[in-house]
CSV table of C-alpha atoms and ligand atoms in Angstrom, one decimal:
chain,number,residue,atom,x,y,z
L,2,UNK,CA,-4.8,-28.2,115.4
L,3,UNK,CA,-4.0,-28.1,119.0
L,4,UNK,CA,-4.5,-30.7,121.9
L,5,UNK,CA,-7.1,-28.5,123.7
L,6,UNK,CA,-10.8,-29.3,124.0
L,7,UNK,CA,-13.4,-26.1,123.1
L,8,UNK,CA,-16.8,-25.3,124.0
L,9,UNK,CA,-18.6,-23.7,121.4
L,10,UNK,CA,-21.6,-21.6,122.3
L,11,UNK,CA,-23.9,-22.7,119.3
L,12,UNK,CA,-27.3,-21.3,118.1
L,13,UNK,CA,-27.9,-23.2,115.3
L,14,UNK,CA,-27.3,-20.1,112.9
L,15,UNK,CA,-25.1,-19.2,110.2
L,16,UNK,CA,-22.4,-17.7,112.6
L,17,UNK,CA,-22.1,-20.1,115.4
L,18,UNK,CA,-22.3,-22.9,113.0
L,19,UNK,CA,-19.5,-21.5,111.2
L,20,UNK,CA,-17.6,-21.6,114.5
L,21,UNK,CA,-18.4,-25.0,115.3
L,22,UNK,CA,-16.6,-26.3,112.2
L,23,UNK,CA,-13.7,-23.7,112.9
L,24,UNK,CA,-13.4,-25.4,116.4
L,25,UNK,CA,-13.4,-28.8,114.9
L,26,UNK,CA,-10.7,-27.7,112.6
L,27,UNK,CA,-8.5,-26.2,115.5
L,28,UNK,CA,-9.1,-28.3,118.4
L,29,UNK,CA,-8.8,-31.9,119.1
L,30,UNK,CA,-12.2,-32.1,121.1
L,31,UNK,CA,-14.9,-30.1,120.6
L,32,UNK,CA,-18.1,-29.7,122.4
L,33,UNK,CA,-21.5,-27.2,122.2
L,34,UNK,CA,-24.0,-25.9,124.3
L,35,UNK,CA,-27.1,-24.1,123.4
L,36,UNK,CA,-29.7,-22.3,125.7
L,37,UNK,CA,-33.4,-22.2,125.6
L,38,UNK,CA,-34.2,-18.5,126.8
L,39,UNK,CA,-37.6,-18.2,125.6
L,40,UNK,CA,-36.8,-17.6,122.1
L,41,UNK,CA,-39.9,-18.0,119.6
L,42,UNK,CA,-37.8,-20.2,117.6
L,43,UNK,CA,-36.9,-22.9,119.8
L,44,UNK,CA,-36.3,-25.1,117.1
L,45,UNK,CA,-33.0,-23.6,116.7
L,46,UNK,CA,-31.9,-25.4,119.3
L,47,UNK,CA,-33.2,-28.6,117.9
L,48,UNK,CA,-31.4,-27.5,114.6
L,49,UNK,CA,-28.1,-27.1,116.8
L,50,UNK,CA,-28.6,-30.6,118.2
L,51,UNK,CA,-29.1,-32.3,115.0
L,52,UNK,CA,-26.0,-30.6,113.5
L,53,UNK,CA,-23.8,-31.7,116.4
L,54,UNK,CA,-25.3,-35.3,116.1
L,55,UNK,CA,-24.3,-35.5,112.4
L,56,UNK,CA,-20.9,-34.3,113.0
L,57,UNK,CA,-20.0,-36.4,116.2
L,58,UNK,CA,-20.2,-33.2,118.5
L,59,UNK,CA,-21.1,-33.8,122.3
L,60,UNK,CA,-23.9,-31.5,122.8
L,61,UNK,CA,-25.9,-29.9,125.7
L,62,UNK,CA,-28.9,-27.5,125.9
L,63,UNK,CA,-29.8,-25.8,129.2
L,64,UNK,CA,-33.0,-24.0,130.1
L,65,UNK,CA,-32.1,-20.4,131.1
L,66,UNK,CA,-35.8,-18.7,130.5
L,67,UNK,CA,-34.9,-16.0,133.0
L,68,UNK,CA,-32.6,-14.3,130.2
L,69,UNK,CA,-35.5,-13.7,127.9
L,70,UNK,CA,-37.7,-12.2,130.1
L,71,UNK,CA,-35.6,-10.3,132.6
L,72,UNK,CA,-35.0,-7.4,130.1
L,73,UNK,CA,-37.9,-6.7,127.4
L,74,UNK,CA,-37.5,-7.7,123.8
L,75,UNK,CA,-39.1,-8.9,120.6
L,76,UNK,CA,-37.6,-12.1,120.5
L,77,UNK,CA,-39.0,-13.7,123.5
L,78,UNK,CA,-42.1,-11.4,123.7
L,79,UNK,CA,-44.4,-11.6,121.0
L,80,UNK,CA,-46.5,-8.5,122.1
L,81,UNK,CA,-43.6,-6.3,120.8
L,82,UNK,CA,-43.5,-5.8,117.2
L,83,UNK,CA,-39.8,-6.5,115.9
L,84,UNK,CA,-38.0,-3.6,114.7
L,85,UNK,CA,-37.1,-3.9,111.0
L,86,UNK,CA,-34.2,-1.7,111.2
L,87,UNK,CA,-31.8,-0.3,113.7
L,88,UNK,CA,-33.5,2.8,115.3
L,89,UNK,CA,-31.2,6.0,114.8
L,90,UNK,CA,-31.6,6.5,118.7
L,91,UNK,CA,-30.5,3.4,119.9
L,92,UNK,CA,-30.7,-0.4,120.0
L,93,UNK,CA,-32.9,-2.3,117.9
L,94,UNK,CA,-35.6,-4.3,120.2
L,95,UNK,CA,-34.4,-7.6,118.9
L,96,UNK,CA,-31.4,-7.1,121.5
L,97,UNK,CA,-31.8,-9.2,124.5
L,98,UNK,CA,-30.1,-7.3,127.2
L,99,UNK,CA,-27.2,-9.5,128.7
L,100,UNK,CA,-27.9,-12.4,126.6
L,101,UNK,CA,-24.1,-12.8,125.7
L,102,UNK,CA,-23.0,-11.9,129.2
L,103,UNK,CA,-25.0,-14.7,130.5
L,104,UNK,CA,-24.5,-17.3,127.7
L,105,UNK,CA,-20.6,-16.9,127.9
L,106,UNK,CA,-20.6,-16.9,131.9
L,107,UNK,CA,-22.8,-20.0,132.0
L,108,UNK,CA,-20.7,-21.6,129.5
L,109,UNK,CA,-17.2,-20.9,131.3
L,110,UNK,CA,-18.6,-22.5,134.5
L,111,UNK,CA,-19.9,-25.5,132.4
L,112,UNK,CA,-16.7,-25.7,130.7
L,113,UNK,CA,-14.4,-25.6,133.8
L,114,UNK,CA,-16.5,-28.5,135.3
L,115,UNK,CA,-15.5,-30.5,132.0
L,116,UNK,CA,-11.7,-29.2,132.1
L,117,UNK,CA,-12.4,-27.2,129.2
L,118,UNK,CA,-10.9,-23.5,129.0
L,119,UNK,CA,-11.4,-22.6,125.5
L,120,UNK,CA,-14.6,-20.9,124.3
L,121,UNK,CA,-15.8,-20.1,121.0
L,122,UNK,CA,-18.5,-17.6,120.4
L,123,UNK,CA,-19.9,-16.4,117.0
L,124,UNK,CA,-20.0,-12.9,117.7
L,125,UNK,CA,-18.6,-10.3,115.3
L,126,UNK,CA,-18.7,-6.3,115.3
L,127,UNK,CA,-18.1,-5.9,111.4
L,128,UNK,CA,-21.5,-6.6,110.2
L,129,UNK,CA,-23.3,-6.9,113.6
L,130,UNK,CA,-26.7,-5.8,114.4
L,131,UNK,CA,-25.9,-3.1,116.6
L,132,UNK,CA,-25.5,-5.3,119.7
L,133,UNK,CA,-23.0,-4.1,122.3
L,134,UNK,CA,-22.5,-7.4,123.6
L,135,UNK,CA,-21.2,-8.4,120.0
L,136,UNK,CA,-18.0,-6.2,120.3
L,137,UNK,CA,-14.4,-7.0,120.8
L,138,UNK,CA,-14.1,-4.6,123.8
L,139,UNK,CA,-16.8,-6.3,125.6
L,140,UNK,CA,-15.5,-9.8,124.8
L,141,UNK,CA,-11.9,-9.0,126.1
L,142,UNK,CA,-13.4,-7.6,129.1
L,143,UNK,CA,-15.5,-10.5,129.9
L,144,UNK,CA,-12.7,-12.9,129.1
L,145,UNK,CA,-10.6,-10.9,131.8
L,146,UNK,CA,-13.8,-11.1,134.5
L,147,UNK,CA,-14.3,-14.9,133.9
L,148,UNK,CA,-10.4,-15.4,134.8
L,149,UNK,CA,-10.6,-13.3,138.0
L,150,UNK,CA,-14.1,-14.8,138.8
L,151,UNK,CA,-12.9,-18.6,138.9
L,152,UNK,CA,-9.2,-17.8,139.0
L,153,UNK,CA,-8.5,-19.8,135.7
L,154,UNK,CA,-7.1,-18.8,132.3
L,155,UNK,CA,-10.1,-19.2,130.0
L,156,UNK,CA,-9.5,-18.1,126.2
L,157,UNK,CA,-12.5,-16.9,124.4
L,158,UNK,CA,-12.3,-17.3,120.7
L,159,UNK,CA,-14.0,-15.0,118.2
L,160,UNK,CA,-13.1,-16.2,115.0
L,161,UNK,CA,-15.9,-14.0,113.2
L,162,UNK,CA,-15.0,-10.8,115.0
L,163,UNK,CA,-13.4,-9.0,112.0
L,164,UNK,CA,-15.3,-10.9,109.2
L,165,UNK,CA,-18.5,-9.0,107.3
L,166,UNK,CA,-21.4,-11.8,106.4
L,167,UNK,CA,-19.7,-12.1,103.1
L,168,UNK,CA,-16.2,-13.4,105.0
L,169,UNK,CA,-18.3,-15.6,107.2
L,170,UNK,CA,-19.5,-17.6,104.1
L,171,UNK,CA,-16.2,-17.5,102.6
L,172,UNK,CA,-14.6,-19.3,106.1
L,173,UNK,CA,-17.9,-21.8,105.9
L,174,UNK,CA,-16.7,-22.8,102.3
L,175,UNK,CA,-12.9,-22.9,103.3
L,176,UNK,CA,-13.6,-25.3,105.9
L,177,UNK,CA,-15.6,-27.4,103.6
L,178,UNK,CA,-19.2,-26.8,104.9
L,179,UNK,CA,-20.7,-24.0,102.5
L,180,UNK,CA,-23.7,-26.4,101.9
L,181,UNK,CA,-24.2,-27.6,105.5
L,182,UNK,CA,-24.3,-24.0,106.9
L,183,UNK,CA,-26.4,-22.7,103.9
L,184,UNK,CA,-29.0,-25.2,104.0
L,185,UNK,CA,-29.2,-26.7,107.9
L,186,UNK,CA,-28.8,-23.2,109.8
L,187,UNK,CA,-31.3,-21.3,111.0
L,188,UNK,CA,-30.8,-17.2,111.1
L,189,UNK,CA,-34.5,-16.0,110.2
L,190,UNK,CA,-36.4,-14.2,112.8
L,191,UNK,CA,-39.4,-16.0,111.6
L,192,UNK,CA,-38.0,-19.3,112.1
L,193,UNK,CA,-37.6,-20.4,108.6
L,194,UNK,CA,-34.4,-22.7,108.2
L,195,UNK,CA,-31.9,-22.1,105.2
L,196,UNK,CA,-32.3,-19.1,103.1
L,197,UNK,CA,-35.0,-18.3,105.4
L,198,UNK,CA,-37.9,-15.7,104.8
L,199,UNK,CA,-35.8,-13.2,102.8
L,200,UNK,CA,-37.3,-10.0,104.7
L,201,UNK,CA,-36.6,-10.1,108.1
L,202,UNK,CA,-33.3,-8.0,109.4
L,203,UNK,CA,-31.5,-11.3,109.8
L,204,UNK,CA,-32.6,-12.7,106.6
L,205,UNK,CA,-31.3,-9.6,104.6
L,206,UNK,CA,-28.2,-9.4,106.5
L,207,UNK,CA,-27.4,-13.2,105.6
L,208,UNK,CA,-28.4,-12.8,101.9
L,209,UNK,CA,-26.6,-9.8,101.3
L,210,UNK,CA,-23.3,-11.3,102.5
L,211,UNK,CA,-24.1,-14.4,100.4
L,212,UNK,CA,-24.7,-12.6,97.4
L,213,UNK,CA,-21.5,-10.4,97.9
L,214,UNK,CA,-19.8,-13.7,98.6
L,215,UNK,CA,-21.2,-15.8,95.5
L,216,UNK,CA,-20.3,-12.5,93.4
L,217,UNK,CA,-16.6,-13.2,94.2
L,218,UNK,CA,-16.7,-17.0,94.5
L,219,UNK,CA,-16.3,-18.2,90.9
L,220,UNK,CA,-13.6,-15.5,89.8
G,321,ZN,ZN1,-36.4,-14.0,107.9
């Protein structure tokens, strides 16, 4: 635990919610920010808000619909059928171009206004969906850019960067929030909380990780 404050970029999903509790464990003060960017399932913002309310975390939601419409993607445009798998020749159409760039840049400005310079994000590149803005090189580069942009010393924390999905479940368990993360969060692309629809790519990734973790948990 240190005396600093941290701002968590929270989507209401498994990864960022685990990061919220990681931040509560490591920082004296924690607040969270969510974005409405035109995603089909804006209930994820309500879920994020409810989890924060239950755990005493100040919460802000910002409307940034431009981010969802600027680059075409199947998460915000319901006329595009969602890729079930990552195509061999490129990114899945669930990739929202620039999303983490915008989210973190906005978070940094918001945090700075509140005297906060530690940002926490749930991105990771071990079991990731092929999104380039989840990779460590991007985060390190952006951290430098944010510092130069505002002449500050931000620290972007990525506690999940090198964990696979089973490792993320293990971390939630270590933090004592396994059930909260399993039952309350929304990962499913079809908008079903908890264990979800079980079939979409996000549910598959989540379930495979959960099964792998549960297989080791009881030993
Ligand atoms: Zn699903």
